[in-house]
Coordinates of C-alpha atoms and ligand atoms in Angstrom, one line a residue:
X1 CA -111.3 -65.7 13.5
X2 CA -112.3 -67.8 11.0
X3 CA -114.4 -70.6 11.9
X4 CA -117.6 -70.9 14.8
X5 CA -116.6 -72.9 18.3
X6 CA -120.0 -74.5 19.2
X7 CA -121.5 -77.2 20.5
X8 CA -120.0 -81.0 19.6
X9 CA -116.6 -78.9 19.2
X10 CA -113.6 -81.0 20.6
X11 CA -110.4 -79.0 20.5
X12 CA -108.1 -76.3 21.9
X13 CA -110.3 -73.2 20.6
X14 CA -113.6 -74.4 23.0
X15 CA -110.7 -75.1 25.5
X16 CA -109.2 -71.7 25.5
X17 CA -113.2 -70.6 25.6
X18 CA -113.8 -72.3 28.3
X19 CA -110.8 -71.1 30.5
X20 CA -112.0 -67.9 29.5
X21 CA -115.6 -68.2 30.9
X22 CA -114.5 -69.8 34.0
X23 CA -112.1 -66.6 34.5
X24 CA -115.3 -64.7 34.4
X25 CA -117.0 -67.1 37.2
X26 CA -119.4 -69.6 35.1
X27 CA -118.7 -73.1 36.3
X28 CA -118.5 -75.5 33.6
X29 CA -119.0 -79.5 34.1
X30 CA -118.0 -80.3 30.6
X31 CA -115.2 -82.2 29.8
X32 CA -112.1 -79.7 29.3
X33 CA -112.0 -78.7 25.4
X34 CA -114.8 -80.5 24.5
X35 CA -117.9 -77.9 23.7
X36 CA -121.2 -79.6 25.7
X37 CA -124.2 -78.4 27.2
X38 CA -122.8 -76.7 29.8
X39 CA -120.5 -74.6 27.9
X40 CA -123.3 -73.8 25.4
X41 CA -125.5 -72.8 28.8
X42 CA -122.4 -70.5 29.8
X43 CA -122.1 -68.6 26.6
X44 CA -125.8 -68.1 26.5
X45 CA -125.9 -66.5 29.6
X46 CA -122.6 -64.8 28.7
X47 CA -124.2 -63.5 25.3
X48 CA -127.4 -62.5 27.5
X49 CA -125.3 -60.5 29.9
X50 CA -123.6 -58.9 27.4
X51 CA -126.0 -57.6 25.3
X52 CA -125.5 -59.4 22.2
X53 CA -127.6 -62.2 19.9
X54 CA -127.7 -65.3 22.1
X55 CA -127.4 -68.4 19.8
X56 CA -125.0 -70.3 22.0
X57 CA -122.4 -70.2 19.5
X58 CA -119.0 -68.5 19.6
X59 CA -118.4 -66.3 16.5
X60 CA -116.2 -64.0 15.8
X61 CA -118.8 -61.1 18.0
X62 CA -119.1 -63.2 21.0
X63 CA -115.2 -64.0 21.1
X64 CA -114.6 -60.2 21.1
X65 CA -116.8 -60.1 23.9
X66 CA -114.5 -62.6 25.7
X67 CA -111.4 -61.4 25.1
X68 CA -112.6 -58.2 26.2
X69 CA -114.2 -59.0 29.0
X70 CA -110.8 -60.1 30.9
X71 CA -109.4 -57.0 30.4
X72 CA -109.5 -55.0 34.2
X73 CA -108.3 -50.9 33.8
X74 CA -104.6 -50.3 34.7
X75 CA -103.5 -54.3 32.7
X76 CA -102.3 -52.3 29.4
X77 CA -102.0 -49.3 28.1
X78 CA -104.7 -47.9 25.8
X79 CA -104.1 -45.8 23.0
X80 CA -105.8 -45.2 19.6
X81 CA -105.1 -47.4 16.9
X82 CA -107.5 -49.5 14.1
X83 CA -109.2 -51.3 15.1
X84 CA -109.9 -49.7 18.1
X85 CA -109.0 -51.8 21.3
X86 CA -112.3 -52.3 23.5
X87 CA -112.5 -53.9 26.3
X88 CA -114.2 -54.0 30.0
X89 CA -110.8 -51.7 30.6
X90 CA -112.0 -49.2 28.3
X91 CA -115.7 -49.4 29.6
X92 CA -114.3 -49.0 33.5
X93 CA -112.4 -46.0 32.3
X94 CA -115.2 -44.2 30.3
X95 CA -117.1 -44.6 33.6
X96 CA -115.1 -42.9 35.5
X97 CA -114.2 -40.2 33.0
X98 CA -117.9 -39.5 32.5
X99 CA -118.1 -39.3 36.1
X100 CA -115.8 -36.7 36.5
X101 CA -117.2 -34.3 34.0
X102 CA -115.2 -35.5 31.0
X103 CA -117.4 -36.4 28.1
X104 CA -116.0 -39.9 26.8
X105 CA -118.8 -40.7 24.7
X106 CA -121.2 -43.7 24.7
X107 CA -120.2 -46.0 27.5
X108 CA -119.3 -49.0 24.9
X109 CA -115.8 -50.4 26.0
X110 CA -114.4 -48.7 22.7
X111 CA -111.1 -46.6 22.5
X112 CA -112.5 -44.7 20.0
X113 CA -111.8 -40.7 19.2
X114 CA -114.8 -39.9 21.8
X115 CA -113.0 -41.6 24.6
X116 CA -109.3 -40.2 23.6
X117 CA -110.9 -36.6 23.6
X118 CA -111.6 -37.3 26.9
X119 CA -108.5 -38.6 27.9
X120 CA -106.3 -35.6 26.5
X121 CA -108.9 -33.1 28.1
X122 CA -108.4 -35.4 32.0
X123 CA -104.5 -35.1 30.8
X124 CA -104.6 -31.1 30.0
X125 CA -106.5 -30.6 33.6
X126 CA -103.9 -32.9 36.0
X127 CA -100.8 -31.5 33.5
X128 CA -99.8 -35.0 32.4
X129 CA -98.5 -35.4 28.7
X130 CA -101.6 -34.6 26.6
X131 CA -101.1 -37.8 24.0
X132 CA -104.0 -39.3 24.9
X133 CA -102.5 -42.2 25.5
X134 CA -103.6 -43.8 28.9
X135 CA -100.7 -45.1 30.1
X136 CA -99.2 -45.3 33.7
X137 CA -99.3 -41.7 34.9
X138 CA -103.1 -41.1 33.4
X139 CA -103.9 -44.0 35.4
X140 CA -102.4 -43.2 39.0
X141 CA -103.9 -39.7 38.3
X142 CA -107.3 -41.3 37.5
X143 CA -107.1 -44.1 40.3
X144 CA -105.1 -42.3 42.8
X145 CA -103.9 -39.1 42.7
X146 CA -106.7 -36.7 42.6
X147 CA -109.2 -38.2 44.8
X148 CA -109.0 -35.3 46.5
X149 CA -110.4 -33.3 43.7
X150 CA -112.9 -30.8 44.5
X151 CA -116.2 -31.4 43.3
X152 CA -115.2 -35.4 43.5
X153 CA -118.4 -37.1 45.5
X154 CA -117.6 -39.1 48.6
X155 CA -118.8 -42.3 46.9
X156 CA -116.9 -41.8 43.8
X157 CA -113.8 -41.3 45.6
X158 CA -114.7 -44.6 47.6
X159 CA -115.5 -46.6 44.0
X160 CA -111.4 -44.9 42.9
X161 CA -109.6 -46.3 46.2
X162 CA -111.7 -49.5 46.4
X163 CA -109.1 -50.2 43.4
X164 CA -106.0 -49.9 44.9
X165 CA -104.6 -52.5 46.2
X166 CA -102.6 -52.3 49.8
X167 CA -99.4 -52.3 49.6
X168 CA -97.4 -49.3 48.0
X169 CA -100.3 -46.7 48.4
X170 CA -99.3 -43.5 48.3
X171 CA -95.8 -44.2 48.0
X172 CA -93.8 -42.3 45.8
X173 CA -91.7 -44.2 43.3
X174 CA -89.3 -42.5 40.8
X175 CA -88.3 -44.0 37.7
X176 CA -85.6 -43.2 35.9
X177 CA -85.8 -44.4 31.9
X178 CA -81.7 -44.3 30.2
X179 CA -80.8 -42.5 27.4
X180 CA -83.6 -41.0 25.6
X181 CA -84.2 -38.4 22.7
X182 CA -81.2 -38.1 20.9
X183 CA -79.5 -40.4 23.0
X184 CA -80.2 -43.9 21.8
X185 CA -78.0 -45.4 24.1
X186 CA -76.6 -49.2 22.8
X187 CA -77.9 -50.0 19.9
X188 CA -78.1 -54.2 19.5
X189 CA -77.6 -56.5 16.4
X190 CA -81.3 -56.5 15.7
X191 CA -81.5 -52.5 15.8
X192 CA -83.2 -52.4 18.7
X193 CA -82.2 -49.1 20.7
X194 CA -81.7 -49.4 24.2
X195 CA -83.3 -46.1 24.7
X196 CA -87.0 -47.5 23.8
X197 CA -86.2 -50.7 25.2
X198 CA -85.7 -48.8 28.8
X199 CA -88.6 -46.8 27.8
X200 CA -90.7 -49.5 27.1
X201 CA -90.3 -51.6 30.3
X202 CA -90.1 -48.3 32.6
X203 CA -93.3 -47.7 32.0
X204 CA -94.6 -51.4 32.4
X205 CA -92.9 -51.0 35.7
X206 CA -95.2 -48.3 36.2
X207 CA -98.2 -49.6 35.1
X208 CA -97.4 -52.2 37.7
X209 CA -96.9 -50.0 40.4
X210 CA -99.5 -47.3 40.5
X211 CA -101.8 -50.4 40.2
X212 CA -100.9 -50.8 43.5
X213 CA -101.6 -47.3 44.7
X214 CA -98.1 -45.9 43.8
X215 CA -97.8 -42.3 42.4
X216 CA -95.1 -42.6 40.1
X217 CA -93.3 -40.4 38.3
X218 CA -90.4 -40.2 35.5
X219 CA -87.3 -37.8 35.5
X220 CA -87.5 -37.7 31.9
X221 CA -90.0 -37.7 28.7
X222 CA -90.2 -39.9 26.1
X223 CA -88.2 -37.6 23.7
X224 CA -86.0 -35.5 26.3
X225 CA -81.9 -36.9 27.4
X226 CA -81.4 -34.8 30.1
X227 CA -77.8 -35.5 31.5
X228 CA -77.5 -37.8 35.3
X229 CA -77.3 -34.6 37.2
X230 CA -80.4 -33.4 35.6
X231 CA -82.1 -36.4 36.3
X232 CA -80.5 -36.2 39.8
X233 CA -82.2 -33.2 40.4
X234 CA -85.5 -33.8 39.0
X235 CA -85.5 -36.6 41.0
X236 CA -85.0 -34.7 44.3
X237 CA -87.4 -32.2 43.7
X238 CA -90.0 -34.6 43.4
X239 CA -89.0 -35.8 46.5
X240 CA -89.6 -39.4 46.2
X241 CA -89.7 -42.4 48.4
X242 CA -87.3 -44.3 46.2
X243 CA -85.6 -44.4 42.6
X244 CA -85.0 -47.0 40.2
X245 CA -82.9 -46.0 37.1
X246 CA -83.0 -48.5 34.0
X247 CA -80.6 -49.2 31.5
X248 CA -79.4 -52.5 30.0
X249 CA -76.2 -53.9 30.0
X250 CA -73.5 -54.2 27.3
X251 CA -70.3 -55.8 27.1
X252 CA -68.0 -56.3 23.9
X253 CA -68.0 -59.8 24.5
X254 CA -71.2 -60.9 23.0
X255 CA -72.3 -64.1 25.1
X256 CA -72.2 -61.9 28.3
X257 CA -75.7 -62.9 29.7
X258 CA -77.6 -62.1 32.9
X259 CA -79.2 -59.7 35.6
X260 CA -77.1 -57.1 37.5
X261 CA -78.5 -54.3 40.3
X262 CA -76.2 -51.1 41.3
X263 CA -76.3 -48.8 44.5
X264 CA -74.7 -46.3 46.0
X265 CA -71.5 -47.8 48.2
X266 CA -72.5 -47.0 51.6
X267 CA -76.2 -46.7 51.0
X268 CA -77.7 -49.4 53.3
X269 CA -81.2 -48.2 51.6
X270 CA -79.8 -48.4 48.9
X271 CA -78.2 -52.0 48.8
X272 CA -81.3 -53.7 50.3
X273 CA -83.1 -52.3 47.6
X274 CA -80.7 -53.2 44.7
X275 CA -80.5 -56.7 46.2
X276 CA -84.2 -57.3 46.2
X277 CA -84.7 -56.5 42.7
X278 CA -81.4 -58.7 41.8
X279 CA -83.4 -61.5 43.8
X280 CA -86.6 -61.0 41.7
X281 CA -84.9 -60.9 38.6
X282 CA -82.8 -64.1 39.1
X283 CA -85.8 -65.8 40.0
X284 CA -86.9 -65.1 36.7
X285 CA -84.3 -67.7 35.3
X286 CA -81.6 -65.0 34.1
X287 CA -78.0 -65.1 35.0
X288 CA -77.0 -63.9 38.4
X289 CA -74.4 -60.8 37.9
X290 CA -74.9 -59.8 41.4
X291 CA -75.6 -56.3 43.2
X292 CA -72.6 -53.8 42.8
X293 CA -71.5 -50.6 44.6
X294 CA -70.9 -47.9 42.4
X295 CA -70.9 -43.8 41.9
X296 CA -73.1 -43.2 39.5
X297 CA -73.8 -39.5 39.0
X298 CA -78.0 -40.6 38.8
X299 CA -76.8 -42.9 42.6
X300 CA -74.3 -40.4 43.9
X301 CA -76.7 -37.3 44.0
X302 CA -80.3 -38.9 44.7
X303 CA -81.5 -38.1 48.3
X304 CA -83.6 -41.0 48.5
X305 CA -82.5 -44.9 48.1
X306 CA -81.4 -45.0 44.6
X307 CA -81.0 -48.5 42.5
X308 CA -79.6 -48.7 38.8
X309 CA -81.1 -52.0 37.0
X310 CA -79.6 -53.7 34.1
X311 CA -81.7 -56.8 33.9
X312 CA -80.6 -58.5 30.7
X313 CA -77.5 -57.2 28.4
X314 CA -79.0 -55.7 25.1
X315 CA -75.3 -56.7 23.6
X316 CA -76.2 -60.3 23.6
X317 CA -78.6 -61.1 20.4
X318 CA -80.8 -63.6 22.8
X319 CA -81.5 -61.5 25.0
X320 CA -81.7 -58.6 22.9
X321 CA -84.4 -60.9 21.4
X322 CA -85.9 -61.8 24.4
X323 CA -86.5 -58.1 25.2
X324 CA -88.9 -57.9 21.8
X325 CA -91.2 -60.0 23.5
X326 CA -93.9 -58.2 25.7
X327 CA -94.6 -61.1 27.8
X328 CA -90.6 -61.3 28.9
X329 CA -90.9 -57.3 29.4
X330 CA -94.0 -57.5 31.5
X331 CA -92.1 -60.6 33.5
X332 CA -89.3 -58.6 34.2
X333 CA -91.6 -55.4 35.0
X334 CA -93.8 -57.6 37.6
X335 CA -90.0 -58.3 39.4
X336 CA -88.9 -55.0 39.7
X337 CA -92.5 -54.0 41.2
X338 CA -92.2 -56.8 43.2
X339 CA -89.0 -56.3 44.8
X340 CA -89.9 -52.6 45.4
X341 CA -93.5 -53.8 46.7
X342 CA -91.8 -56.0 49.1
X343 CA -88.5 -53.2 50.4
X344 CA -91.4 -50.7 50.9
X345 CA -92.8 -53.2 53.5
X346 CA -90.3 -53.8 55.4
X347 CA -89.0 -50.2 54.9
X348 CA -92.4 -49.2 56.6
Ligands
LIG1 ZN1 -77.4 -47.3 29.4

């Protein structure tokens, strides 16, 4: 960030401030994008709260401060990089971790190596991936899962449920990521391999749904390919409530667009489920290519109700495109949570 927002400022910056502040609750009279008193008054208070020099002015500290402020644990997935992300996400999580015996360090709202120690050592005790990465499964284990854990006060297992929201709680959702590992699945004009691709939104889906109480779980790892059957099996030992399998379409004809869902043929279960997440998904503006009936090794030998999701064809350069941008992945994730969010209702 370059230049200060402060006070006399008229333009999008102060506006984007104050959308920011009023997120966080301050109530602001002043004229929208224009920086007056009572936007100066809010940051004040802001910079008081937050611990850092309070001069009313928004430099490149106390916009930081904003950004992170809006984050809430379980919106992204944190991982270490430079510079490290921070946030009120990362702060929440160190909390907790703390709280459960796992040094993370200096309570600061910074990913930093203190904090990722303390991830990979939560990770090594609940036997999830030890990347350090908190991602999905870290987070239904942290939010979720364990609050059962010996040694776990009563309170502190009240603060982990008051997060999760009703809805899917305790459900158990499977997801199934194609390809994989040495299988890269189709690979688009751009290079992008639909193996990531599914990776990438499978576990956005995730995110999504253990924020909502789910436990989810995957049939495969980032770098394994096991084979449908494989999967199959997986799948029904974990004994889930429902699995969705994601791939993306591809068709040699490359203006073949649009959103297509695949069930089991005489799975009832099944069908609903394909056909809310085909809803969802056209709502979303993409092309309908309906709800099919099919034998799909990964559909065929799944106990429980079983969809296969091809929400956009990776064969067609726009949408191969589109799938580059987070925002689109996250819209597409928030459908497919939805849809599963709303058959688990009814399904109740
Ligand atoms: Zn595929």
């Amino acid at each position: 960030m370059k230049d200060l927002i402060r006070a006399g400022d008229r333009n999008e910056r102060v506006q984007d401030v104050q959308s920011r502040l009023r997120a966080l609750g301050f109530e602001i009279a002043d004229e929208t994008g224009y920086f007056g008193s009572d936007t100066k008054e809010a940051i004040r208070t802001f910079q008081q709260q937050r611990d850092i020099l309070v001069d009313g002015i928004v430099g490149r500290h106390t916009w930081e401060e904003l950004v992170g402020a809006s984050w809430r644990l379980g919106d992204r997935t944190l991982y270490m990089r430079h510079p490290f992300m921070r946030g009120d996400d990362v702060l929440t999580l160190q909390r907790r971790l703390n709280a459960l015996g796992f040094d993370s360090g200096r309570e600061d709202g910074i990913f930093g190596p203190a904090t990722v120690g303390a991830v990979r050592a939560f990770q090594k005790e609940y036997a999830i991936a030890g990347d350090g990465i908190y991602g999905t499964l870290s987070h239904s284990a942290v939010t979720g899962l364990r609050i059962e854990r010996e040694g776990t006060s009563a309170r502190l297992r009240e603060e982990l449920q008051k997060d999760l929201a009703p809805g899917l709680d305790m459900a158990v959702i499977l997801i199934d990521p194609g390809h994989g590992g040495s299988d890269p699945g189709f690979i688009g004009v751009r290079g992008n391999r639909e193996a990531d691709l599914c990776w990438q939104l499978a576990t956005r889906v995730a995110e999504q749904l253990s924020t909502t109480g789910a436990r989810v779980r995957f049939t495969r790892t980032e770098a394994e390919a096991p084979d449908s059957s494989e999967r199959a099996r997986r799948a029904n030992e974990l004994d889930g409530n429902m699995l969705i399998s994601i791939h993306l379409n591809s068709h040699d004809e490359s203006p073949a667009e649009g959103a297509s869902t695949y069930f089991f043929g005489g799975s009832r279960s099944g069908e609903a489920l394909a056909e809310k997440i085909q809803e969802e998904l056209v709502s979303l503006g993409l092309r309908n290519c309906r709800s099919h009936a099919r034998s799909y090794a990964i559909l065929r030998e799944t106990r429980m109700p079983a969809v296969l999701v091809e929400p956009v064809f990776i064969s067609n350069v726009d949408e191969e495109k589109q799938l580059e941008d987070a925002e689109f992945v996250q819209s597409l994730a928030g459908s497919i949570a939805s849809a599963v969010r709303r058959y688990h209702e009814e399904s109740l």
